[in-house]
Amino acid sequence: MAEQTFTIKQAAEQTGISEDTIRFYEKIMLLPQAERKENGHRVYRKEDIYRIKLISCLKKTGMPLEAMRPFLAASADNASAEYPELVDQLRSHRENIVNQISSLQQIVDFIDIKLEEGRPRKASSDQSQDEVLEDHKEIEQIKPISVVEMSYFPAYAKMDKLPTGRLTEE
Amino acid sequence: MAEQTFTIKQAAEQTGISEDTIRFYEKIMLLPQAERKENGHRVYRKEDIYRIKLISCLKKTGMPLEAMRPFLAASADNASAEYPELVDQLRSHRENIVNQISSLQQIVDFIDIKLEEGRPRKASSDQSQDEVLEDHKEIEQIKPISVVEMSYFPAYAKMDKLPTGRLTEE
DNA sequence: ATACATCTTGGAGCCGACTCCAAGTCAAAC
DNA sequence: GTTTGACTTGGAGTCGGCTCCAAGATGTAT
C-alpha cells in the first residue's frame, strides 16, 4: 500500500502555499530537502503537507519564519522538547501566542461593540460611546504585562477542554 | 485643566512604538496629522496614544497596516459602523480574527502537548509519540476551514519583535 | 554664547518574505 | 520528432514595514 505522494503543485493546492514559496521554504531550510523522483521532481507525503500547513498556520498568526524553527523542530523531532533551550523557546512562544489571543479577543470585543453601536435602534445600550472608548483604554493597560496571568484559561492546567473545541479527536 | 499632552517620545514610550515608526504611520496616514506646538513639535493626547496602541495591538495579530484602515476608521468615527460597507468589513474582520484565535489556540495546545511530552519523569502519559503526531494531523482535519482556508488576508506576517527591543527602555 | 537635548524633515537603506523570470530537463502526447 | 506540460535551478526584483541617517530648528542649562 504505497504511501500516497504528491507533486509540489498538489502540495501547493492542498496547503494554500505557492510552489515558489514551498521551494523558498526548502531553500531556507524551513522545510527539509524534499525527496525526489528519478527525474528530480520533488515528492511530498502527508507529513510534509502537514508541516507546510503548520507553517502556514503559524504564519497566519504573524510569527516570523525564523521564529518557527524551534517550533518545527519540536514538531518534527519527537524527543525534541527535552532540550532545555528548546523548551524555553516553546514556553516563550506559548506566552506570546497567549498574549496574541488576548489581543485578538479584545479586538473581537471591540468590533462587537462597534457593530452593536452601529445598530441604531437597539436602544438598550447603557453604554455611551465615551464609555466604550474608555473601556478600550484598558486594552493596552492589560497587555504590556504578561497576559498569561489574565488567563483566558488555566495556563498550566490540563487544557483538555476549551471553548473552541478542537484537537481532540473527533 | 488643560488636557494632558505628550511628546512623541512619551508617546513612543507609552505605546512601545518607536518615534520613527509613529512618524512613519503619520506619513502613510495611518495616524492623522498630529497637532503641533509653536515650535513644530508634535503633540499627542490620550486619544492619539490610544489609537497608536490600537495599531500596535492589531499589528501583533499579524494584520497588515493597510487592513487596519477600515478598522481605525471605525475606531475614530463614532457613527462609523453605520456605513454598510464598513460594517461588512468589520464583520469580515471579526470572522477572520475568530478563526485566528482558534488557530492560535491549536498552537497553544500543540505546544502544551510538546512540553508535556518532553517531561519524561511524568511517565503518566498514555499518549505515545506516534499518537501525538497523529493528533496533530488533525489540526488541519478539524479546521479545514480555519487553518488553510483562513486566508482572508492574503498573507499576514510580522509580529512584534521580542528580543530586539530597541526602544524598550529597561 | 556655547553646549546639549529634543525635536523636525527628507530620503536612503535594510530585512523578511515572497514573486517572478529565464533557461533548462524530462516524459508523455500528437 | 516536435510540441506540450510539469517540473527544475539560480537569481533578480518587489513590497511592506520599518530603521537609520544627516542637516537643521528650537529650547534649556551652564
Short mmCIF file of C-alpha atoms (C1' of nucleotides) in Angstrom, two decimals:
data_model
loop_
_atom_site.label_atom_id
_atom_site.label_comp_id
_atom_site.label_asym_id
_atom_site.label_seq_id
_atom_site.Cartn_x
_atom_site.Cartn_y
_atom_site.Cartn_z
CA MET A 1 0.00 0.00 0.00
CA ALA A 2 2.43 2.56 -1.21
CA GLU A 3 2.07 5.72 0.77
CA GLN A 4 0.33 8.43 -1.09
CA THR A 5 2.57 11.07 -2.55
CA PHE A 6 2.03 14.46 -4.05
CA THR A 7 3.68 16.77 -6.51
CA ILE A 8 4.69 20.22 -5.50
CA LYS A 9 1.68 21.53 -7.31
CA GLN A 10 -0.62 19.34 -5.33
CA ALA A 11 1.15 20.31 -2.17
CA ALA A 12 0.61 23.93 -3.07
CA GLU A 13 -3.05 23.33 -3.73
CA GLN A 14 -3.56 21.50 -0.52
CA THR A 15 -1.77 23.95 1.66
CA GLY A 16 -2.53 27.22 0.01
CA ILE A 17 1.18 27.95 -0.13
CA SER A 18 2.52 28.64 -3.59
CA GLU A 19 5.00 26.34 -5.28
CA ASP A 20 7.54 29.10 -5.29
CA THR A 21 7.08 29.62 -1.63
CA ILE A 22 7.39 25.95 -0.87
CA ARG A 23 10.69 25.88 -2.73
CA PHE A 24 11.69 29.00 -0.93
CA TYR A 25 10.98 27.38 2.40
CA GLU A 26 13.08 24.47 1.37
CA LYS A 27 15.86 26.77 0.36
CA ILE A 28 15.93 28.47 3.71
CA MET A 29 15.59 25.08 5.33
CA LEU A 30 12.30 25.66 6.97
CA LEU A 31 11.34 22.53 5.16
CA PRO A 32 13.68 19.59 4.80
CA GLN A 33 15.07 18.75 1.40
CA ALA A 34 12.18 17.10 -0.32
CA GLU A 35 12.67 13.66 -1.70
CA ARG A 36 12.96 13.46 -5.41
CA LYS A 37 11.67 11.25 -8.10
CA GLU A 38 14.04 9.89 -10.71
CA ASN A 39 13.52 12.95 -12.81
CA GLY A 40 14.39 15.25 -9.96
CA HIS A 41 10.86 16.33 -9.19
CA ARG A 42 10.00 16.85 -5.58
CA VAL A 43 7.80 14.36 -3.83
CA TYR A 44 5.64 15.17 -0.85
CA ARG A 45 3.98 12.90 1.64
CA LYS A 46 1.27 13.72 4.05
CA GLU A 47 3.69 14.55 6.83
CA ASP A 48 5.25 17.09 4.53
CA ILE A 49 1.90 18.52 3.70
CA TYR A 50 1.19 18.71 7.36
CA ARG A 51 4.38 20.54 8.05
CA ILE A 52 3.63 23.06 5.37
CA LYS A 53 0.21 23.57 6.78
CA LEU A 54 1.69 24.07 10.16
CA ILE A 55 3.95 26.75 8.78
CA SER A 56 1.02 28.33 7.09
CA CYS A 57 -0.90 28.26 10.30
CA LEU A 58 1.92 29.83 12.23
CA LYS A 59 2.41 32.38 9.55
CA LYS A 60 -1.16 33.49 9.87
CA THR A 61 -0.56 34.21 13.47
CA GLY A 62 2.13 36.63 12.46
CA MET A 63 5.06 34.52 13.51
CA PRO A 64 8.23 35.24 11.53
CA LEU A 65 9.71 32.31 9.70
CA GLU A 66 12.82 32.35 11.82
CA ALA A 67 10.76 32.02 14.94
CA MET A 68 9.19 28.89 13.58
CA ARG A 69 12.33 26.86 13.59
CA PRO A 70 12.24 25.69 17.18
CA PHE A 71 8.62 25.09 16.71
CA LEU A 72 9.06 22.94 13.70
CA ALA A 73 11.91 21.17 15.37
CA ALA A 74 9.56 20.27 18.15
CA SER A 75 7.06 19.14 15.64
CA ALA A 76 9.48 17.00 13.71
CA ASP A 77 11.52 15.54 16.45
CA ASN A 78 9.51 13.62 18.94
CA ALA A 79 12.01 13.84 21.70
CA SER A 80 12.85 17.41 20.98
CA ALA A 81 11.15 19.01 23.89
CA GLU A 82 13.78 17.55 26.08
CA TYR A 83 16.39 20.08 25.13
CA PRO A 84 16.08 22.81 27.73
CA GLU A 85 16.83 25.52 25.22
CA LEU A 86 14.00 24.35 23.07
CA VAL A 87 11.66 24.04 25.96
CA ASP A 88 12.36 27.62 26.87
CA GLN A 89 11.72 28.76 23.37
CA LEU A 90 8.49 26.89 23.25
CA ARG A 91 7.40 28.35 26.52
CA SER A 92 8.25 31.76 25.31
CA HIS A 93 6.33 31.22 22.13
CA ARG A 94 3.45 29.93 24.07
CA GLU A 95 3.37 33.05 26.08
CA ASN A 96 3.45 35.21 23.00
CA ILE A 97 0.66 33.31 21.49
CA VAL A 98 -1.44 33.55 24.57
CA ASN A 99 -0.81 37.26 24.50
CA GLN A 100 -1.87 37.36 20.96
CA ILE A 101 -5.01 35.52 21.70
CA SER A 102 -5.89 38.04 24.30
CA SER A 103 -5.15 40.89 21.95
CA LEU A 104 -7.35 39.27 19.39
CA GLN A 105 -10.06 38.66 21.89
CA GLN A 106 -10.05 42.30 22.77
CA ILE A 107 -10.32 43.22 19.17
CA VAL A 108 -13.27 40.96 18.74
CA ASP A 109 -14.86 42.65 21.69
CA PHE A 110 -14.05 45.96 20.17
CA ILE A 111 -15.65 45.03 16.90
CA ASP A 112 -18.69 43.71 18.64
CA ILE A 113 -19.11 46.95 20.45
CA LYS A 114 -18.71 48.89 17.27
CA LEU A 115 -21.19 46.73 15.49
CA GLU A 116 -23.62 46.98 18.33
CA GLU A 117 -23.12 50.69 18.45
CA GLY A 118 -23.83 50.98 14.78
CA ARG A 119 -27.18 49.31 15.22
CA PRO A 120 -29.20 52.44 15.90
CA ARG A 121 -32.47 51.28 17.36
CA LYS A 122 -31.31 48.65 19.71
CA ALA A 123 -31.74 51.28 22.32
CA SER A 124 -30.94 49.04 25.20
CA SER A 125 -27.47 50.41 25.42
CA ASP A 126 -26.42 51.75 28.72
CA GLN A 127 -23.03 52.48 27.33
CA SER A 128 -22.25 55.80 25.86
CA GLN A 129 -19.64 55.94 23.18
CA ASP A 130 -17.32 57.61 25.54
CA GLU A 131 -17.59 54.80 27.92
CA VAL A 132 -16.91 52.37 25.19
CA LEU A 133 -13.81 54.19 24.27
CA GLU A 134 -12.88 54.30 27.86
CA ASP A 135 -13.16 50.60 28.03
CA HIS A 136 -10.79 50.17 25.22
CA LYS A 137 -8.25 52.11 27.05
CA GLU A 138 -7.75 49.01 29.00
CA ILE A 139 -6.63 47.10 26.01
CA GLU A 140 -3.15 48.21 26.48
CA GLN A 141 -3.13 48.57 30.16
CA ILE A 142 -3.50 44.90 30.30
CA LYS A 143 -1.20 43.92 27.58
CA PRO A 144 2.26 45.26 28.34
CA ILE A 145 2.43 42.91 31.21
CA SER A 146 2.22 39.26 30.66
CA VAL A 147 -1.26 38.41 29.66
CA VAL A 148 -0.66 34.90 30.72
CA GLU A 149 -1.74 35.99 34.09
CA MET A 150 -5.09 37.10 32.94
CA SER A 151 -5.57 33.54 31.93
CA TYR A 152 -8.33 33.07 29.50
CA PHE A 153 -7.92 29.55 30.55
CA PRO A 154 -5.70 27.89 33.08
CA ALA A 155 -2.29 28.24 31.64
CA TYR A 156 -0.84 25.12 33.07
CA ALA A 157 -3.90 23.18 33.78
CA LYS A 158 -4.89 20.36 31.59
CA MET A 159 -6.23 22.26 28.74
CA ASP A 160 -8.33 19.44 27.54
CA LYS A 161 -11.48 21.34 27.09
CA LEU A 162 -11.51 24.84 25.94
CA PRO A 163 -14.21 26.95 24.44
CA THR A 164 -13.26 26.29 20.89
CA GLY A 165 -13.23 22.56 20.87
CA ARG A 166 -10.76 21.05 18.51
CA LEU A 167 -7.65 18.97 18.52
CA THR A 168 -9.49 16.39 20.48
CA GLU A 169 -10.06 13.64 18.08
CA GLU A 170 -13.46 13.83 16.53
CA MET B 1 -7.36 71.88 33.41
CA ALA B 2 -5.67 71.59 30.11
CA GLU B 3 -5.86 68.12 28.73
CA GLN B 4 -2.73 66.20 29.24
CA THR B 5 -0.44 66.08 26.26
CA PHE B 6 2.62 64.12 25.33
CA THR B 7 5.67 64.44 23.20
CA ILE B 8 6.41 61.94 20.51
CA LYS B 9 8.99 60.43 22.77
CA GLN B 10 6.47 59.91 25.51
CA ALA B 11 4.02 58.52 23.02
CA ALA B 12 6.66 56.10 21.93
CA GLU B 13 7.39 55.08 25.47
CA GLN B 14 3.79 54.57 26.28
CA THR B 15 2.93 52.60 23.22
CA GLY B 16 6.08 50.66 22.58
CA ILE B 17 6.11 52.03 19.03
CA SER B 18 9.25 53.89 18.08
CA GLU B 19 9.24 57.58 17.30
CA ASP B 20 10.34 56.82 13.80
CA THR B 21 7.51 54.43 13.36
CA ILE B 22 4.98 56.86 14.74
CA ARG B 23 6.14 59.42 12.22
CA PHE B 24 6.03 56.77 9.57
CA TYR B 25 2.44 55.94 10.44
CA GLU B 26 1.60 59.56 10.17
CA LYS B 27 3.29 59.76 6.81
CA ILE B 28 1.25 56.91 5.43
CA MET B 29 -1.80 58.39 7.09
CA LEU B 30 -2.49 55.56 9.41
CA LEU B 31 -2.38 58.26 12.02
CA PRO B 32 -3.83 61.71 11.44
CA GLN B 33 -1.51 64.66 11.17
CA ALA B 34 -0.51 65.31 14.72
CA GLU B 35 -1.11 68.71 16.16
CA ARG B 36 1.95 70.83 16.61
CA LYS B 37 3.33 73.10 19.22
CA GLU B 38 4.61 76.52 18.27
CA ASN B 39 8.00 75.08 17.55
CA GLY B 40 6.59 72.48 15.24
CA HIS B 41 6.88 69.58 17.65
CA ARG B 42 4.14 67.01 17.55
CA VAL B 43 1.66 66.88 20.37
CA TYR B 44 -0.22 63.79 21.38
CA ARG B 45 -3.29 63.38 23.51
CA LYS B 46 -4.63 60.28 25.09
CA GLU B 47 -6.88 59.51 22.15
CA ASP B 48 -3.83 59.59 19.96
CA ILE B 49 -1.98 57.33 22.30
CA TYR B 50 -4.92 55.03 22.28
CA ARG B 51 -5.01 54.92 18.54
CA ILE B 52 -1.35 54.07 18.39
CA LYS B 53 -1.87 51.35 20.90
CA LEU B 54 -4.70 50.02 18.88
CA ILE B 55 -2.46 49.85 15.85
CA SER B 56 0.15 48.10 17.89
CA CYS B 57 -2.42 45.65 19.11
CA LEU B 58 -3.66 44.92 15.63
CA LYS B 59 -0.13 44.60 14.42
CA LYS B 60 0.53 41.91 16.94
CA THR B 61 -2.27 39.94 15.49
CA GLY B 62 -0.49 39.98 12.17
CA MET B 63 -2.79 42.40 10.46
CA PRO B 64 -1.13 44.39 7.69
CA LEU B 65 -1.20 48.13 8.07
CA GLU B 66 -3.39 48.55 5.07
CA ALA B 67 -6.00 46.26 6.52
CA MET B 68 -6.18 48.42 9.58
CA ARG B 69 -7.63 51.41 7.85
CA PRO B 70 -11.29 50.44 7.96
CA PHE B 71 -10.72 49.37 11.46
CA LEU B 72 -9.25 52.62 12.55
CA ALA B 73 -11.97 54.44 10.73
CA ALA B 74 -14.47 52.60 12.86
CA SER B 75 -12.48 53.47 15.89
CA ALA B 76 -12.19 57.13 15.13
CA ASP B 77 -15.62 57.87 13.88
CA ASN B 78 -18.27 57.12 16.40
CA ALA B 79 -21.03 56.78 13.93
CA SER B 80 -18.90 54.87 11.52
CA ALA B 81 -20.42 51.49 11.94
CA GLU B 82 -23.47 52.78 10.22
CA TYR B 83 -21.93 52.60 6.81
CA PRO B 84 -22.87 49.20 5.47
CA GLU B 85 -19.59 48.79 3.67
CA LEU B 86 -17.72 49.32 6.86
CA VAL B 87 -20.00 47.05 8.79
CA ASP B 88 -19.28 44.30 6.33
CA GLN B 89 -15.61 44.84 6.62
CA LEU B 90 -15.81 44.72 10.34
CA ARG B 91 -17.82 41.56 10.30
CA SER B 92 -15.42 40.04 7.94
CA HIS B 93 -12.51 41.06 10.12
CA ARG B 94 -14.25 39.70 13.10
CA GLU B 95 -14.71 36.36 11.50
CA ASN B 96 -11.14 36.23 10.46
CA ILE B 97 -9.95 37.09 13.89
CA VAL B 98 -12.09 34.46 15.48
CA ASN B 99 -10.55 31.96 13.13
CA GLN B 100 -7.17 33.20 14.01
CA ILE B 101 -7.89 32.77 17.65
CA SER B 102 -8.80 29.22 17.06
CA SER B 103 -5.65 28.63 15.07
CA LEU B 104 -3.66 30.13 17.86
CA GLN B 105 -5.46 28.06 20.37
CA GLN B 106 -4.47 24.98 18.47
CA ILE B 107 -0.91 26.05 18.51
CA VAL B 108 -1.02 26.58 22.22
CA ASP B 109 -2.45 23.13 22.56
CA PHE B 110 0.25 21.81 20.34
CA ILE B 111 2.94 23.42 22.44
CA ASP B 112 1.42 22.14 25.59
CA ILE B 113 1.46 18.66 24.24
CA LYS B 114 5.06 19.03 23.21
CA LEU B 115 6.00 20.39 26.58
CA GLU B 116 4.12 17.69 28.35
CA GLU B 117 5.71 15.14 26.14
CA GLY B 118 9.15 16.47 26.88
CA ARG B 119 8.64 15.98 30.55
CA PRO B 120 9.96 12.43 30.81
CA ARG B 121 9.62 11.81 34.52
CA LYS B 122 5.96 12.28 34.35
CA ALA B 123 5.68 8.94 32.69
CA SER B 124 1.97 9.03 33.22
CA SER B 125 1.46 9.68 29.59
CA ASP B 126 -1.00 7.49 27.91
CA GLN B 127 -0.02 9.06 24.67
CA SER B 128 2.72 7.61 22.62
CA GLN B 129 4.64 9.94 20.46
CA ASP B 130 3.07 8.49 17.42
CA GLU B 131 -0.33 9.13 18.73
CA VAL B 132 0.60 12.65 19.46
CA LEU B 133 1.79 13.13 16.00
CA GLU B 134 -1.34 11.54 14.77
CA ASP B 135 -3.28 14.01 16.76
CA HIS B 136 -1.55 16.86 15.17
CA LYS B 137 -2.59 15.62 11.86
CA GLU B 138 -5.96 16.68 12.94
CA ILE B 139 -5.05 20.24 13.18
CA GLU B 140 -5.99 20.61 9.64
CA GLN B 141 -8.56 17.91 9.66
CA ILE B 142 -10.51 19.62 12.30
CA LYS B 143 -10.17 23.05 11.00
CA PRO B 144 -10.10 22.54 7.31
CA ILE B 145 -11.87 25.81 7.12
CA SER B 146 -9.95 27.82 9.55
CA VAL B 147 -6.39 26.81 9.16
CA VAL B 148 -5.98 26.70 5.49
CA GLU B 149 -8.94 28.48 4.13
CA MET B 150 -8.48 31.19 6.61
CA SER B 151 -6.59 33.16 4.07
CA TYR B 152 -8.71 36.17 4.32
CA PHE B 153 -5.86 38.50 4.37
CA PRO B 154 -3.53 37.46 1.59
CA ALA B 155 -0.60 36.91 3.80
CA TYR B 156 -0.19 38.02 7.27
CA ALA B 157 3.25 38.47 8.54
CA LYS B 158 5.34 40.08 11.17
CA MET B 159 4.76 40.10 14.78
CA ASP B 160 6.45 42.47 17.06
CA LYS B 161 9.95 41.55 17.86
CA LEU B 162 10.68 40.09 21.16
CA PRO B 163 14.37 40.06 21.74
CA THR B 164 15.32 43.09 19.74
CA GLY B 165 13.85 45.72 21.90
CA ARG B 166 15.47 48.78 20.61
CA LEU B 167 13.29 51.38 22.08
CA THR B 168 12.22 49.41 25.05
CA GLU B 169 13.72 51.09 27.98
CA GLU B 170 14.83 48.73 30.66
"C1'" DA C 1 27.35 82.06 23.84
"C1'" DT C 2 28.16 77.50 23.74
"C1'" DA C 3 26.71 73.23 24.60
"C1'" DC C 4 23.11 69.88 24.97
"C1'" DA C 5 18.75 67.84 24.22
"C1'" DT C 6 14.76 67.27 21.71
"C1'" DC C 7 12.55 67.71 18.20
"C1'" DT C 8 11.85 68.48 12.75
"C1'" DT C 9 12.35 66.82 7.64
"C1'" DG C 10 13.53 64.00 3.61
"C1'" DG C 11 15.46 60.31 1.94
"C1'" DA C 12 18.35 56.24 1.80
"C1'" DG C 13 18.92 51.62 3.25
"C1'" DC C 14 17.62 47.27 5.18
"C1'" DC C 15 15.40 42.95 6.07
"C1'" DG C 16 11.95 39.42 5.62
"C1'" DA C 17 9.17 37.11 2.65
"C1'" DC C 18 8.00 36.34 -1.18
"C1'" DT C 19 7.30 36.57 -6.51
"C1'" DC C 20 8.71 36.42 -10.97
"C1'" DC C 21 11.56 35.44 -14.51
"C1'" DA C 22 14.73 32.73 -17.96
"C1'" DA C 23 16.83 28.80 -19.22
"C1'" DG C 24 16.98 24.09 -18.90
"C1'" DT C 25 15.38 18.91 -18.10
"C1'" DC C 26 12.35 15.23 -18.70
"C1'" DA C 27 8.18 12.50 -20.12
"C1'" DA C 28 4.30 11.76 -22.39
"C1'" DA C 29 1.00 13.18 -26.46
"C1'" DC C 30 0.33 14.01 -31.09
"C1'" DG D 1 10.37 14.49 -33.71
"C1'" DT D 2 8.42 18.32 -32.07
"C1'" DT D 3 5.23 20.26 -29.05
"C1'" DT D 4 3.16 20.50 -24.52
"C1'" DG D 5 3.32 20.46 -19.77
"C1'" DA D 6 5.07 19.96 -15.28
"C1'" DC D 7 8.79 20.37 -13.26
"C1'" DT D 8 13.96 22.05 -12.14
"C1'" DT D 9 17.53 25.92 -10.94
"C1'" DG D 10 19.54 30.46 -9.86
"C1'" DG D 11 18.99 34.84 -9.46
"C1'" DA D 12 16.78 39.28 -9.79
"C1'" DG D 13 13.00 42.19 -8.42
"C1'" DT D 14 9.19 43.74 -5.36
"C1'" DC D 15 6.85 45.16 -1.44
"C1'" DG D 16 5.77 46.10 3.33
"C1'" DG D 17 7.44 47.91 7.27
"C1'" DC D 18 10.37 49.82 9.34
"C1'" DT D 19 15.17 51.95 10.74
"C1'" DC D 20 18.76 54.92 10.34
"C1'" DC D 21 20.94 58.80 8.95
"C1'" DA D 22 22.14 63.99 8.09
"C1'" DA D 23 21.03 68.61 8.33
"C1'" DG D 24 18.53 71.95 10.59
"C1'" DA D 25 15.39 74.45 14.11
"C1'" DT D 26 14.43 75.46 18.75
"C1'" DG D 27 14.78 75.44 23.81
"C1'" DT D 28 17.09 74.96 28.42
"C1'" DA D 29 21.32 74.67 31.32
"C1'" DT D 30 25.87 76.33 32.37
#
